Structures are given as C-alpha cells and as structure tokens.
Coordinates of C-alpha atoms in Angstrom, one line a residue:
Chain Q
M2 CA 47.5 171.4 163.3
T3 CA 44.3 169.7 164.3
L4 CA 44.4 168.7 168.0
D5 CA 43.4 165.1 168.4
R6 CA 41.0 164.0 171.4
R7 CA 44.2 163.1 173.7
S8 CA 46.0 165.7 173.2
F9 CA 43.1 168.3 173.5
L10 CA 42.6 166.5 176.9
K11 CA 46.4 166.8 177.8
F12 CA 45.9 170.5 176.6
L13 CA 42.9 170.9 178.7
G14 CA 44.3 169.2 181.8
A15 CA 40.9 168.0 182.3
G16 CA 40.6 164.9 184.8
V17 CA 39.6 162.2 182.5
G18 CA 39.6 158.4 183.6
A19 CA 38.7 155.4 181.1
A20 CA 37.9 155.4 177.6
G21 CA 34.2 156.7 177.5
A22 CA 34.3 158.8 180.6
P23 CA 32.7 162.6 179.9
M24 CA 35.5 164.7 178.4
I25 CA 34.8 167.7 180.5
S26 CA 33.5 167.1 183.9
R27 CA 30.4 168.7 184.7
A28 CA 31.9 170.5 187.6
A29 CA 34.1 172.4 185.0
D30 CA 31.1 173.5 183.2
F31 CA 30.8 177.0 184.8
M32 CA 27.9 178.0 182.6
P33 CA 25.5 175.1 182.3
K34 CA 23.8 175.5 179.0
K35 CA 20.0 175.3 179.2
G36 CA 18.6 176.6 176.0
R37 CA 20.0 177.2 172.6
R38 CA 23.4 179.0 172.4
V39 CA 26.1 180.5 170.5
V40 CA 29.4 181.3 171.6
V41 CA 31.4 184.0 170.4
V42 CA 35.4 184.1 170.5
G43 CA 36.8 187.2 170.3
G44 CA 35.3 190.7 170.5
G45 CA 36.6 192.9 167.8
Y46 CA 35.6 194.2 164.6
G47 CA 33.8 190.6 163.8
G48 CA 33.1 189.0 167.3
T49 CA 31.0 192.2 168.8
I50 CA 28.8 192.6 165.8
A51 CA 28.0 188.7 165.3
A52 CA 26.7 188.7 169.2
K53 CA 25.0 191.6 168.5
Y54 CA 23.0 190.7 165.4
I55 CA 22.6 187.3 166.6
R56 CA 20.7 188.6 169.5
M57 CA 18.7 191.3 167.4
M58 CA 17.8 188.8 164.9
D59 CA 16.7 186.0 167.5
A60 CA 16.4 187.0 171.1
S61 CA 15.7 183.2 172.5
I62 CA 19.3 182.0 171.4
E63 CA 21.6 182.8 174.2
V64 CA 24.8 184.5 173.1
V65 CA 28.1 184.2 175.2
L66 CA 30.7 186.5 173.8
I67 CA 34.3 185.4 175.3
E68 CA 37.1 188.1 175.3
R69 CA 40.1 188.3 177.4
N70 CA 40.6 192.2 177.3
K71 CA 38.4 194.7 179.1
Q72 CA 38.4 197.0 176.5
F73 CA 38.9 196.9 172.7
I74 CA 41.6 199.2 170.6
S75 CA 40.8 199.6 167.0
C76 CA 43.7 198.9 164.7
P77 CA 42.1 201.1 162.0
F78 CA 43.3 204.5 162.8
S79 CA 45.7 203.9 165.1
N80 CA 48.1 204.9 162.5
Y81 CA 46.6 208.4 163.5
Y82 CA 48.2 208.0 166.9
I83 CA 51.7 206.8 165.3
G84 CA 51.7 210.0 163.3
G85 CA 50.3 212.3 165.6
L86 CA 46.7 213.1 164.5
I87 CA 45.6 212.3 167.6
S88 CA 47.2 212.6 171.0
D89 CA 45.6 209.4 172.9
L90 CA 44.0 206.1 171.9
A91 CA 40.7 207.4 173.6
P92 CA 38.7 207.5 170.0
L93 CA 39.8 204.2 169.3
T94 CA 38.9 202.7 172.4
I95 CA 35.6 201.0 173.3
G96 CA 34.0 198.8 176.1
Y97 CA 31.6 196.2 176.3
D98 CA 29.2 197.6 179.0
K99 CA 26.5 199.1 176.8
L100 CA 26.6 196.4 174.1
T101 CA 26.0 193.5 176.4
A102 CA 23.4 195.3 178.6
N103 CA 21.4 196.5 175.3
H104 CA 21.4 193.1 173.7
G105 CA 21.4 190.8 176.6
I106 CA 24.9 189.4 175.4
K107 CA 26.6 187.2 178.4
L108 CA 30.4 188.4 178.6
V109 CA 33.2 186.3 179.7
H110 CA 36.4 188.2 180.4
A111 CA 38.5 184.9 180.0
E112 CA 41.6 183.5 177.7
V113 CA 40.0 180.9 175.4
T114 CA 42.4 177.9 175.8
G115 CA 41.3 175.1 173.8
I116 CA 38.3 174.3 171.7
D117 CA 36.6 170.6 171.7
P118 CA 35.0 170.5 168.2
A119 CA 33.6 167.1 168.7
A120 CA 32.2 167.8 172.3
K121 CA 31.4 171.2 171.0
V122 CA 33.0 172.8 174.1
V123 CA 35.0 176.0 174.4
A124 CA 37.6 175.8 177.3
T125 CA 38.6 179.0 179.0
A126 CA 40.6 179.7 182.0
N127 CA 37.5 180.1 183.9
G128 CA 35.9 176.8 183.2
N129 CA 34.0 175.3 180.4
I130 CA 31.3 176.6 177.8
A131 CA 29.3 174.3 176.0
Y132 CA 27.9 175.4 172.5
D133 CA 25.3 174.6 170.0
R134 CA 27.3 176.9 167.3
L135 CA 30.7 178.5 167.8
I136 CA 31.9 181.6 166.3
V137 CA 35.7 182.2 166.3
S138 CA 36.6 185.9 165.4
P139 CA 40.3 186.0 166.7
G140 CA 42.3 188.2 164.6
V141 CA 45.7 187.0 163.8
E142 CA 48.8 185.6 165.3
F143 CA 52.3 186.6 164.1
R144 CA 54.4 183.9 162.8
T145 CA 57.3 184.8 164.3
S146 CA 58.9 181.3 164.6
E147 CA 59.5 181.9 160.7
I148 CA 61.9 185.0 161.7
E149 CA 65.2 184.0 162.9
G150 CA 66.6 186.0 166.4
Y151 CA 62.9 186.7 166.9
D152 CA 61.6 186.2 170.7
D153 CA 59.4 187.1 173.5
K154 CA 61.3 190.5 173.9
T155 CA 61.8 191.5 170.5
D156 CA 58.6 193.5 170.2
Q157 CA 59.7 195.8 172.9
A158 CA 63.0 197.3 171.2
I159 CA 61.5 196.7 167.4
P160 CA 57.5 196.9 167.8
H161 CA 55.3 195.6 165.7
A162 CA 52.2 198.0 166.3
W163 CA 50.0 195.8 164.3
K164 CA 47.7 194.8 167.3
A165 CA 46.8 198.1 169.0
G166 CA 47.1 199.4 172.4
E167 CA 50.6 199.1 174.1
Q168 CA 52.8 198.5 171.0
T169 CA 51.1 201.4 169.3
I170 CA 52.0 203.9 171.9
L171 CA 55.6 202.3 172.2
L172 CA 56.3 203.0 168.5
R173 CA 55.0 206.5 168.9
K174 CA 57.2 207.1 172.1
Q175 CA 60.2 206.0 169.7
L176 CA 59.8 208.1 166.9
E177 CA 59.2 211.1 169.5
A178 CA 62.3 210.4 171.4
M179 CA 64.2 209.8 167.7
K180 CA 66.8 212.8 167.2
D181 CA 66.2 214.9 163.9
G182 CA 68.3 213.0 161.2
G183 CA 67.5 209.5 162.1
T184 CA 66.3 206.7 160.3
V185 CA 63.3 204.9 160.5
I186 CA 62.8 201.5 159.2
V187 CA 58.9 200.0 158.5
S188 CA 59.2 196.5 157.4
M189 CA 56.1 194.7 156.0
P190 CA 55.1 191.0 155.2
L191 CA 53.9 189.4 152.2
V192 CA 50.2 189.4 151.3
P193 CA 48.0 188.1 152.9
Y194 CA 48.5 189.9 156.1
R195 CA 45.8 191.8 158.3
C196 CA 44.7 195.5 156.6
P197 CA 46.5 195.3 153.1
P198 CA 46.8 199.2 153.0
G199 CA 47.9 199.7 156.8
P200 CA 52.0 199.8 156.0
Y201 CA 51.5 202.2 153.4
E202 CA 49.1 204.3 155.4
R203 CA 51.8 204.1 158.5
V204 CA 54.7 205.4 156.2
S205 CA 52.7 208.1 154.9
L206 CA 52.1 209.2 158.5
I207 CA 55.3 208.8 159.6
A208 CA 56.6 210.7 156.9
H209 CA 53.9 213.5 157.6
Y210 CA 55.2 213.6 161.4
L211 CA 58.9 213.7 160.2
K212 CA 58.3 216.4 157.6
Q213 CA 56.9 218.4 160.1
H214 CA 58.9 217.8 163.5
K215 CA 62.3 216.1 162.0
P216 CA 62.9 217.3 158.8
K217 CA 66.4 215.6 158.4
S218 CA 64.9 212.3 159.0
K219 CA 64.0 209.8 156.6
V220 CA 61.4 206.7 156.7
F221 CA 61.8 203.7 154.3
L222 CA 59.4 201.1 153.7
L223 CA 60.9 197.7 153.2
D224 CA 58.2 195.8 151.5
A225 CA 58.3 192.1 151.1
N226 CA 55.9 192.2 148.4
S227 CA 57.3 193.3 144.7
D228 CA 55.1 196.1 144.3
V229 CA 52.6 198.2 146.5
V230 CA 49.8 195.9 147.0
A231 CA 46.7 198.2 147.8
K232 CA 45.7 201.8 146.6
K233 CA 48.8 201.6 144.5
P234 CA 48.5 204.8 142.4
L235 CA 47.2 206.7 145.3
F236 CA 50.1 206.4 147.5
M237 CA 52.3 206.6 144.9
K238 CA 51.2 210.0 144.0
A239 CA 51.1 210.9 147.7
W240 CA 54.9 209.8 148.3
K241 CA 56.1 211.6 145.1
E242 CA 54.1 214.6 145.8
Q243 CA 54.2 215.0 149.4
Y244 CA 57.0 212.7 150.8
A245 CA 59.8 213.0 148.3
G246 CA 63.5 212.9 150.0
I247 CA 61.6 212.2 153.4
M248 CA 60.1 208.7 152.6
E249 CA 61.5 206.0 150.2
Y250 CA 59.8 203.0 149.1
V251 CA 61.7 199.3 148.7
P252 CA 60.1 197.0 147.1
S253 CA 61.1 193.1 147.5
K254 CA 62.8 193.3 150.7
K255 CA 61.6 190.1 152.8
V256 CA 62.9 190.4 156.1
T257 CA 64.0 186.8 157.3
K258 CA 66.2 187.9 160.5
V259 CA 66.2 190.5 163.3
D260 CA 68.6 191.8 165.8
A261 CA 66.3 193.7 168.3
A262 CA 69.6 195.2 170.2
T263 CA 71.0 196.6 167.2
K264 CA 67.7 197.2 165.8
T265 CA 68.9 195.4 162.5
L266 CA 66.5 193.7 160.1
F267 CA 68.0 191.4 157.7
V268 CA 66.5 190.7 154.3
E269 CA 67.1 187.1 153.1
G270 CA 70.7 187.0 154.0
L271 CA 71.6 189.5 151.6
E272 CA 71.8 192.8 153.0
D273 CA 71.0 194.2 156.5
H274 CA 69.3 197.4 157.5
K275 CA 69.8 199.3 160.9
G276 CA 67.5 201.9 162.0
D277 CA 67.1 204.4 164.7
V278 CA 63.4 203.1 165.2
V279 CA 62.5 199.8 163.6
N280 CA 58.7 198.9 162.9
F281 CA 59.1 195.1 161.8
I282 CA 55.5 193.8 161.0
P283 CA 55.8 190.1 161.1
P284 CA 54.3 187.7 158.7
Q285 CA 50.6 186.5 160.0
R286 CA 48.4 183.5 160.2
A287 CA 45.0 183.1 161.7
G288 CA 44.6 184.0 165.3
A289 CA 46.3 181.3 167.6
I290 CA 42.7 179.7 168.8
A291 CA 42.0 179.1 165.5
V292 CA 45.0 177.5 164.6
K293 CA 45.2 175.4 168.1
A294 CA 41.5 174.1 167.1
G295 CA 42.6 173.0 164.1
L296 CA 40.6 175.3 161.7
V297 CA 43.3 176.4 159.5
E298 CA 43.7 174.8 156.2
A299 CA 46.8 171.9 155.7
G300 CA 49.7 173.5 154.6
G301 CA 48.4 177.1 154.9
N302 CA 47.9 179.8 157.4
W303 CA 43.9 180.6 157.4
C304 CA 40.5 179.1 157.8
P305 CA 38.7 177.7 154.9
V306 CA 34.9 178.5 155.6
N307 CA 31.4 178.0 153.5
A308 CA 31.0 181.4 151.4
T309 CA 27.5 181.8 152.6
T310 CA 27.5 180.6 156.2
F311 CA 31.5 181.1 157.1
E312 CA 31.1 177.5 158.6
S313 CA 34.2 175.9 158.5
T314 CA 34.9 173.4 156.1
L315 CA 37.2 171.5 158.6
H316 CA 34.9 171.4 161.8
K317 CA 31.1 171.5 161.8
D318 CA 29.1 174.0 163.8
I319 CA 32.1 176.4 164.2
H320 CA 32.0 179.6 162.0
V321 CA 35.0 181.6 161.5
I322 CA 34.7 185.1 160.5
G323 CA 37.3 188.5 159.9
D324 CA 41.2 188.2 159.2
S325 CA 41.4 184.4 160.2
C326 CA 39.1 183.2 157.4
L327 CA 39.7 182.9 154.1
A328 CA 36.9 185.1 152.5
G329 CA 37.6 185.0 148.9
A330 CA 38.0 188.3 147.2
M331 CA 37.1 190.2 150.6
P332 CA 40.1 191.8 152.0
K333 CA 41.6 191.6 155.6
S334 CA 39.6 194.6 157.2
G335 CA 38.0 195.8 159.7
Y336 CA 35.1 196.5 157.4
S337 CA 35.1 193.0 155.9
A338 CA 35.0 191.5 159.4
N339 CA 32.1 193.9 160.5
S340 CA 30.2 192.7 156.9
Q341 CA 31.0 188.9 157.3
A342 CA 30.0 188.9 160.9
K343 CA 26.2 190.1 159.9
V344 CA 26.1 187.5 156.9
C345 CA 27.3 184.9 159.5
A346 CA 24.9 185.8 162.4
T347 CA 22.0 186.1 159.7
N348 CA 22.9 182.2 158.6
V349 CA 23.5 181.0 161.9
V350 CA 20.1 182.3 163.3
A351 CA 18.9 180.6 160.0
L352 CA 20.4 177.1 160.4
M353 CA 19.4 177.1 164.1
N354 CA 15.9 177.6 163.1
G355 CA 15.4 175.2 160.3
K356 CA 15.3 177.9 158.1
E357 CA 17.1 178.5 154.4
T358 CA 20.3 180.3 154.3
V359 CA 20.8 183.8 152.6
D360 CA 23.6 184.2 150.0
L361 CA 26.2 186.9 151.1
S362 CA 25.8 190.4 150.4
G363 CA 29.0 192.2 151.7
I364 CA 30.8 195.3 151.8
N365 CA 34.0 196.5 152.3
V366 CA 35.2 200.3 152.8
C367 CA 38.7 201.4 153.8
Y368 CA 40.2 204.8 154.2
S369 CA 44.1 205.6 154.6
A370 CA 45.1 209.1 155.6
I371 CA 47.9 210.4 153.6
N372 CA 48.5 213.5 155.9
D373 CA 46.3 215.4 158.8
H374 CA 43.6 216.6 156.1
E375 CA 43.6 214.2 153.1
S376 CA 42.6 210.5 152.7
I377 CA 42.1 208.0 150.1
S378 CA 39.8 205.1 150.0
V379 CA 38.8 201.6 148.5
A380 CA 35.4 200.4 148.4
G381 CA 33.9 197.0 147.0
V382 CA 30.7 195.2 146.9
Y383 CA 30.8 191.4 147.4
K384 CA 28.4 188.3 146.6
V385 CA 28.6 184.7 146.2
A386 CA 29.1 183.0 142.6
E387 CA 29.8 179.2 142.5
G388 CA 30.6 179.0 146.2
K389 CA 33.1 181.7 146.2
I390 CA 32.9 185.3 147.5
I391 CA 33.8 187.6 144.5
A392 CA 33.5 191.3 144.0
V393 CA 30.6 192.3 141.9
P394 CA 31.6 192.9 138.7
N395 CA 32.0 196.5 137.3
S396 CA 31.8 198.1 141.0
G397 CA 34.2 199.1 143.7
G398 CA 37.5 200.6 143.3
I399 CA 39.8 203.3 144.6
S400 CA 39.6 207.2 144.9
P401 CA 40.2 209.4 142.0
V402 CA 44.0 209.6 141.6
D403 CA 43.6 213.4 141.0
F404 CA 43.3 213.6 144.7
S405 CA 39.5 215.9 144.1
Q406 CA 37.8 214.1 146.9
T407 CA 40.9 213.6 149.3
R408 CA 39.5 216.4 151.8
L409 CA 36.1 214.9 151.9
E410 CA 36.9 211.3 152.1
H411 CA 39.2 212.5 155.3
L412 CA 36.0 214.1 157.0
Y413 CA 34.3 210.9 155.7
A414 CA 36.8 208.6 157.4
E415 CA 36.3 210.3 160.9
S416 CA 32.6 209.3 160.7
W417 CA 33.5 205.7 159.5
L418 CA 35.2 205.3 162.7
K419 CA 32.6 207.1 164.9
N420 CA 29.9 204.7 163.3
I421 CA 31.7 201.5 163.1
L422 CA 32.9 201.6 166.9
T423 CA 29.3 202.8 167.9
E424 CA 28.1 199.7 165.9
M425 CA 30.4 197.7 168.0
S426 CA 29.8 199.1 171.3
S427 CA 26.0 199.6 171.7
Chain E
M16 CA 19.0 202.7 172.6
G17 CA 17.0 200.1 174.8
K18 CA 15.8 196.7 174.4
M19 CA 12.4 197.9 173.3
R20 CA 13.6 199.6 170.3
S21 CA 15.8 196.5 169.1
R22 CA 13.0 194.1 169.4
G23 CA 10.9 196.4 167.3
V24 CA 13.4 196.6 164.6
S25 CA 14.0 192.8 164.7
C26 CA 10.3 192.5 163.5
A27 CA 10.7 194.9 161.0
L28 CA 13.9 193.1 159.6
L29 CA 11.8 189.7 159.8
T30 CA 8.7 191.2 157.8
S31 CA 10.5 192.6 155.1
G32 CA 12.5 189.7 154.7
L33 CA 9.3 187.7 154.5
L34 CA 7.7 189.9 152.2
L35 CA 10.4 189.6 149.6
A36 CA 10.4 185.8 150.1
A37 CA 6.7 185.8 149.4
A38 CA 7.3 188.0 146.1
G39 CA 9.3 185.0 145.0
A40 CA 12.7 185.8 145.2
Q41 CA 14.9 183.7 142.9
A42 CA 17.5 181.1 144.5
G43 CA 20.6 182.7 146.2
A44 CA 18.5 186.1 146.2
S45 CA 19.6 188.3 148.9
T46 CA 17.1 189.7 151.6
P47 CA 16.6 193.5 152.3
A48 CA 17.8 193.0 155.7
M49 CA 21.2 191.4 154.3
L50 CA 22.0 193.9 151.6
S51 CA 21.1 196.8 154.2
N52 CA 23.3 195.7 157.4
A53 CA 26.0 195.9 155.3
C54 CA 25.9 199.8 154.8
A55 CA 25.8 200.0 158.7
G56 CA 29.5 199.9 159.3
C57 CA 29.3 203.7 157.6
H58 CA 25.7 204.5 158.2
G59 CA 25.0 203.0 161.3
T60 CA 23.1 200.3 162.7
H61 CA 19.7 200.4 161.0
G62 CA 20.8 203.2 159.2
E63 CA 21.0 205.4 162.5
S64 CA 24.2 207.2 161.8
A65 CA 26.5 208.2 164.7
G66 CA 29.0 210.2 162.7
P67 CA 28.3 214.0 162.0
S68 CA 29.3 213.8 158.3
M69 CA 27.7 210.6 157.5
P70 CA 23.9 210.6 156.9
S71 CA 21.2 208.7 158.9
L72 CA 19.2 206.5 156.4
A73 CA 16.5 205.0 159.2
G74 CA 13.4 206.6 158.3
Q75 CA 14.6 208.6 155.1
S76 CA 11.7 208.5 152.1
K77 CA 12.1 205.2 150.0
A78 CA 12.2 207.3 146.9
A79 CA 14.9 209.5 148.1
I80 CA 17.0 206.4 148.7
V81 CA 16.6 205.0 145.7
T82 CA 17.2 208.1 143.6
A83 CA 20.3 208.9 145.7
M84 CA 21.3 205.4 144.9
K85 CA 20.7 205.6 141.2
E86 CA 22.4 208.7 140.8
F87 CA 25.3 207.5 142.6
K88 CA 25.4 204.6 139.8
G89 CA 24.6 207.0 137.1
I90 CA 21.6 207.6 135.0
P91 CA 21.7 207.2 131.3
K92 CA 21.7 210.6 129.8
K93 CA 18.9 211.8 127.3
D94 CA 18.9 214.1 124.6
A95 CA 16.0 216.6 123.7
E96 CA 13.9 213.8 121.9
G97 CA 14.5 211.6 125.0
K98 CA 17.1 209.0 123.1
P99 CA 20.2 208.0 125.3
V100 CA 23.2 210.2 124.5
L101 CA 26.1 208.0 123.4
D102 CA 30.0 208.5 124.0
K103 CA 32.6 208.3 121.1
D104 CA 32.6 204.2 121.8
G105 CA 28.8 204.2 121.7
K106 CA 28.2 203.4 125.1
P107 CA 25.6 205.6 127.0
V108 CA 26.8 208.7 128.8
L109 CA 25.8 208.7 132.8
E110 CA 25.1 211.4 134.9
T111 CA 26.3 210.7 138.1
R112 CA 25.6 212.4 141.5
T113 CA 29.1 213.6 142.9
S114 CA 30.4 211.0 145.8
T115 CA 33.3 209.5 147.1
V116 CA 32.7 205.8 148.1
M117 CA 29.1 205.6 147.2
G118 CA 29.6 205.8 143.2
R119 CA 31.8 202.7 143.5
L120 CA 29.4 201.1 146.0
A121 CA 26.0 201.7 144.3
K122 CA 27.6 200.0 140.8
G123 CA 27.7 196.9 142.8
Y124 CA 23.7 196.9 143.3
T125 CA 20.5 195.9 140.8
D126 CA 17.8 198.4 140.7
A127 CA 15.7 196.0 142.5
E128 CA 18.5 195.4 145.3
I129 CA 18.3 199.5 145.7
E130 CA 14.5 199.4 145.7
A131 CA 14.9 196.4 148.6
M132 CA 17.5 198.6 150.3
G133 CA 14.7 201.8 150.2
D134 CA 12.3 199.8 151.6
F135 CA 14.5 198.4 154.5
F136 CA 15.8 201.9 155.6
A137 CA 12.2 203.4 155.1
G138 CA 10.9 200.9 157.5
Q139 CA 13.3 202.0 160.5
K140 CA 12.7 204.3 162.7
H141 CA 14.3 207.8 162.7
H142 CA 15.9 209.3 166.0
S143 CA 17.4 212.6 165.7
P144 CA 20.9 212.8 166.7
A145 CA 22.0 215.0 169.7
Q146 CA 23.6 217.8 168.4
A147 CA 24.4 221.2 169.1
V148 CA 22.8 224.0 166.6
D149 CA 22.5 227.7 167.0
K150 CA 19.4 228.9 168.2
A151 CA 19.4 232.5 166.3
K152 CA 20.1 230.5 163.2
V153 CA 17.2 227.9 163.8
A154 CA 14.7 230.4 164.3
K155 CA 16.1 232.5 161.1
G156 CA 15.9 229.4 159.2
A157 CA 12.8 228.5 160.3
E158 CA 11.5 231.5 158.5
L159 CA 13.4 231.1 155.4
Q160 CA 12.5 227.4 154.7
E161 CA 8.8 228.1 154.9
K162 CA 9.3 230.9 151.7
H163 CA 11.9 228.9 149.9
C164 CA 11.9 225.2 150.6
I165 CA 8.5 224.1 152.0
R166 CA 7.0 223.0 148.5
C167 CA 9.7 219.8 148.4
H168 CA 10.8 219.6 151.9
V169 CA 7.1 219.5 153.5
E170 CA 6.3 220.0 156.9
D171 CA 9.7 221.3 158.4
G172 CA 11.4 219.1 156.3
K173 CA 9.7 216.1 157.9
E174 CA 8.6 214.8 154.5
G175 CA 9.9 215.0 151.3
K176 CA 7.5 215.7 148.3
D177 CA 8.3 213.1 145.5
N178 CA 11.9 211.9 145.8
S179 CA 13.2 215.1 148.0
P180 CA 15.0 213.8 151.3
I181 CA 13.4 214.1 154.5
M182 CA 15.7 217.0 156.2
A183 CA 14.4 217.0 159.8
G184 CA 16.8 215.6 162.1
Q185 CA 19.5 214.9 159.9
W186 CA 23.3 215.9 161.0
L187 CA 24.0 219.1 160.6
K188 CA 27.6 218.6 159.3
Y189 CA 26.2 216.4 156.7
L190 CA 24.0 219.1 155.5
Q191 CA 26.7 221.6 155.6
V192 CA 29.0 219.5 153.5
Q193 CA 26.3 218.9 151.1
M194 CA 25.3 222.3 150.6
D195 CA 29.1 223.4 150.1
L196 CA 29.2 220.9 147.2
Y197 CA 26.1 222.4 145.7
T198 CA 27.0 225.9 145.8
G199 CA 30.2 225.1 145.1
G200 CA 29.1 223.4 141.7
Q201 CA 30.3 219.8 142.5
R202 CA 26.6 218.5 143.1
K203 CA 24.2 219.6 140.7
M204 CA 20.8 220.8 142.1
S205 CA 17.7 220.4 140.4
E206 CA 16.4 223.3 138.2
K207 CA 13.4 224.1 141.1
M208 CA 16.1 223.8 143.8
A209 CA 18.5 226.0 142.1
E210 CA 15.9 228.5 141.5
K211 CA 15.2 228.5 145.2
V212 CA 18.5 228.7 146.5
K213 CA 19.9 231.4 144.4
P214 CA 18.5 234.4 146.2
L215 CA 19.9 233.1 149.6
S216 CA 23.2 234.2 151.2
K217 CA 25.4 231.7 152.3
E218 CA 24.6 232.7 156.0
E219 CA 20.9 232.1 155.0
L220 CA 21.2 228.8 153.7
D221 CA 23.5 227.6 156.8
A222 CA 20.4 229.1 158.8
V223 CA 18.2 226.7 157.0
L224 CA 20.4 223.8 157.5
H225 CA 20.3 224.5 161.3
F226 CA 16.7 224.8 161.5
Y227 CA 16.2 221.3 159.7
A228 CA 19.1 219.7 162.0
S229 CA 17.1 221.2 164.9
V230 CA 13.7 219.4 163.9
K231 CA 13.2 216.5 166.2

C-alpha cells in the first residue's frame, strides 16, 4: 500500500527534474511554513478536537485544519432522521467558523490528494502544505471492491447511509416512499466497522417507523457476524418486546454480491435477498488518504499507532486518530475519536516542546435509541497497559437490562449530542 | 467564548499539570487535564456544558465532585459499629448514587484520579448558560431557598457547605431531572436535605430550582 517516492511524485504530478531536485516545488507550497506547524487532515469528531486542543495547550503552534466539506454532518444520531425522530439534519450539522475564529485555527477547504512522509508535506488540490507533525483523522473508506456488482452508482439505488448527509436523506426518502407491506433489508459487515451498535440502532428505529406508519411492513437485519456485536441483551430485549413480527434479526449473512437494479443482496453464493428498500453497509477500512499514504498495516485495513501518542508505527511524525486507527479496546465511535484527539493533542504538544508524554486516559460513551423516547448506552474508561489500550478492569459496561434507565438515557443522549458537537464547533 | 478565556484556561491546565508532576506522580500516571478532558465530550469543554440535561462541572466545588464520583462508584456500607457490611459472598456492600453511565465510568478511576479531576473542574471558570426561567417562580424560589436551603447551598447557591454542590447557574433541566429522582425515591437524599424538602410542594421545589438556575 505504501506509495514510494516515485509513485507519490507521479501521483502528485509535481514537476521534478533530475534526482536530488526538490521534491515539491516552492511555488506549489501555497502556505509557506514559518514557525512550528501541525496539519490536521479531516474535520470530523477527531480532527476538530485535535486542532482545538493543540491551540488551547500551546498557542505558539500553528494549526492548519484541512477539510473538503464546508459543513460537518454527524453520523451519530443520523439514525434519528432515518427513523423519523427528527425532521431535518440541522441538529447534526456544524460549521467551522466559530471553531477556527475562537482558536486561531487556519482552515483550508480542500481535498487532500497525497501525503509525503519523507518530505513532511501534504498535497491538496490548492497546493502543498508542509508540516512538523501531521494528524490524520479521515474516518473510514468502504471496501466496495470486495463486493461483486458494486459500482459508483450502487449507493444511489441501495444507499449505505453510513456517512451522514445525502445518503441519510436518500434512505429516509426511500422508506417514506415504500408502500405499506414492503420489505426493508439492512445489511451490515463483519467487525471491525465504524460504530458497532449503529446498525442495530438503525433497524430498531426503522422498525419504530414501520410500526407507526407502515405496520404491514417488515425490516430484516442481515448481520455478517454470527451474533449481535454490541449491547446485545439490550437490543435483543427491545426487538423481542417492541418489534416482534416487524423486525427480524438474521445472523451469519455476509453479503458478497449486490444487484442495485433489482435491489438484491447475495449471501456468499448461497442465497439472495430482495427488498423494496435495501440499506447495504459495506465492509470498511481506514479512510482513503490513510490508505494512500501507506499508514495501513500490511495485510490489514487499519492504521497501527503508538497507544500513547497515536503516532503511526509505519511513518514518523504522522499521527492517526479516530475510526482509522487501531486503538486496542477503544471502539470505533465518535466519542472515542474525541477522546483520542485530546490524548494525541496533549502528546503532540509535549513532543514538540521536548516534554514527557502523558499516558492515555480515555472514555467512550455511546447511546443508541430504540424508539422515540428510550435509549440504551455503553460506556468505558481506557488506559494504557504494556503498550496497549485496555479497558480499565471492573469498569464500564451497558445499561441495566431491566430498561429502568431508558427514558433518562434518552434525555441524556440529546445533551450528549449537543455537548460533543458544541465542543467540535466552538 | 473569546480567546481571552481559552488562554486563561490553558494556563490553569498547565499549572495543575505541573503541580501533579511536582507532587511526584509515578511514571505513566495521568495528569488532571488528561483525565478531565475525556469528560468534556458529555460535559463540555472544561466542563462547561451546552446540554440542558447535563450538569456543568466548571467551577463546581471539588468536594461536591469528589463526593459525587465516589458515590457513583459506590461507598462501602457500614453498620452501627462502623464495620463494613458484607454480602453473602463476603464482599463489601456498596451504597451507590443512582446514575446511568456515571456509575460505570466512575469505577474506572482511582480515588487519587477522582481528586485530580475534582481539582481540575473546580479550577475552571463557571459561566451561567443562557436559559429561560420563569420570573414568578424565581421570585418565589428566592424566598423559599432562604428558609429551606441556604444552610448548605450557601449564598444563593453560589457556594456549597462541606460537600453540598454549587447550584447557582446550573442548567434548570438538569436540576429538575435530579429533583424528580430525589422525590421519586430513585436518588437518596441526605437526612438533612430530606427534612428540608419534605414540607415543600412539587411547585415550590420547582420554584427553588428556577431560582438557582437564574443566579448568574
């Protein structure tokens, strides 16, 4: 996966003559670096927080945040929209104006096209940006090449809705347009993937919508895994008590082929499932730029990092946080990315100032709604032991299975969203 | 939130970090900022909550934070002679404060870490959130709190006696949720508090909460 110097140059299309010539011409360097600089790639749950906390901890470090979109739309809570609990994506949408103004972060709206770890330069469509340290927080990329029949247009007929925005709206529209008595199929990949409880929350909220508005319909969850991988007793209870007859969980169904035209999913050449609305969530790996930059481990899909600094074990001075990285016991969640970003920021500042690094103390808190007034949660505290991120023994866990806290958790979940998005946007 | 504030706060972060280092933290030990920043995803940057049902921790008294965390974790129950009460397996029986995620999270921290987090949040500047309160309730609550609450929630709730929390400028929704847990029997009141709360009606209690939420 690693791009060597030659292919990187080809990729950049930078004009370079004889060997030994500067790799990237000065003219292309559209933000000349004067002092110490950290570049952050990706303005989501991880990147915004890393940029902000570096500036809060050491305002003498210049921080450049590169993000292709003008707004960020949260994946957490996008199932609320799909299930009709909220009527638009506004509560999930944040801009970058306040964040950058409050903290003096330099924002570049551009697509990152390459990273040269040796020259310590990020290439964007606007030009090159040099860094002392780079933090990469690019989320996930779909491994669609592993799925027969999947092409550029597939997600227009069978949306993944696993990156929030147009895809989320498309899936909701399809559910609204479906006749009562229709079949909805949600297909989810093997672990690890972004947001372990997300698919289970999604089918719950789709079932909630169908129960109210299209009670003759049914939603199936085809899980590639052999069992529910997150909050199992809680989801099982919700499905049994609230969605019996309208929702069906089907384990060990790994989809290997799709036919968008007929909205059909094929399971390992053995059987096929046709739906009126099909939500196919493809298998995933580290974000495209992390793959391109050679930050992904050989034979794997994710980026190995140091458990204290989140520095890549493959490329010096490049740190990877959020869904893309291998963070031991921490799940691939928005809250994990937030927590990792702060650990990374703390230690990037320490390293740049020649100070001792501080071991990770991290948290994950993740709520899932099961209907319009009840939510369940998982929470964990993490630390480093023998170079690995582990869950602190005898802590963390899921909500009580008697559902005694579900209404309260639904209320707290709303404030979770408000707080975490406010942290990212101000 | 201007630049001035952020700068002031980062000084506080550095200072508390240095203090811990000076106190001789063992290798690999965390700093107050490292521990506490992880909480901000739910409680807001530096503990300044933007979510109405989530309490602000910025500027809360250390004693109240430490007490809350230890109660979430569970405090060993003692009998009349002060000996720990054991269950049938010989394990100490814990008295825990009702919570959702907090009980699960608090168990992940040592008492020393909880103290460090208490220091961190107590050292942050509190900003009262912009929120709607009912003026008539505020006026009524102002009178009631003087009679019933002021001994522990001192000076219009701007201070807390012993480990009583600071109430002033807290989110109203959070206060209401907690009061419902208290009156519904899901959260245990201290004997002192129970005695003061008992004569007050639901409306009167709500007036007191509107008052505290209104204090800047």
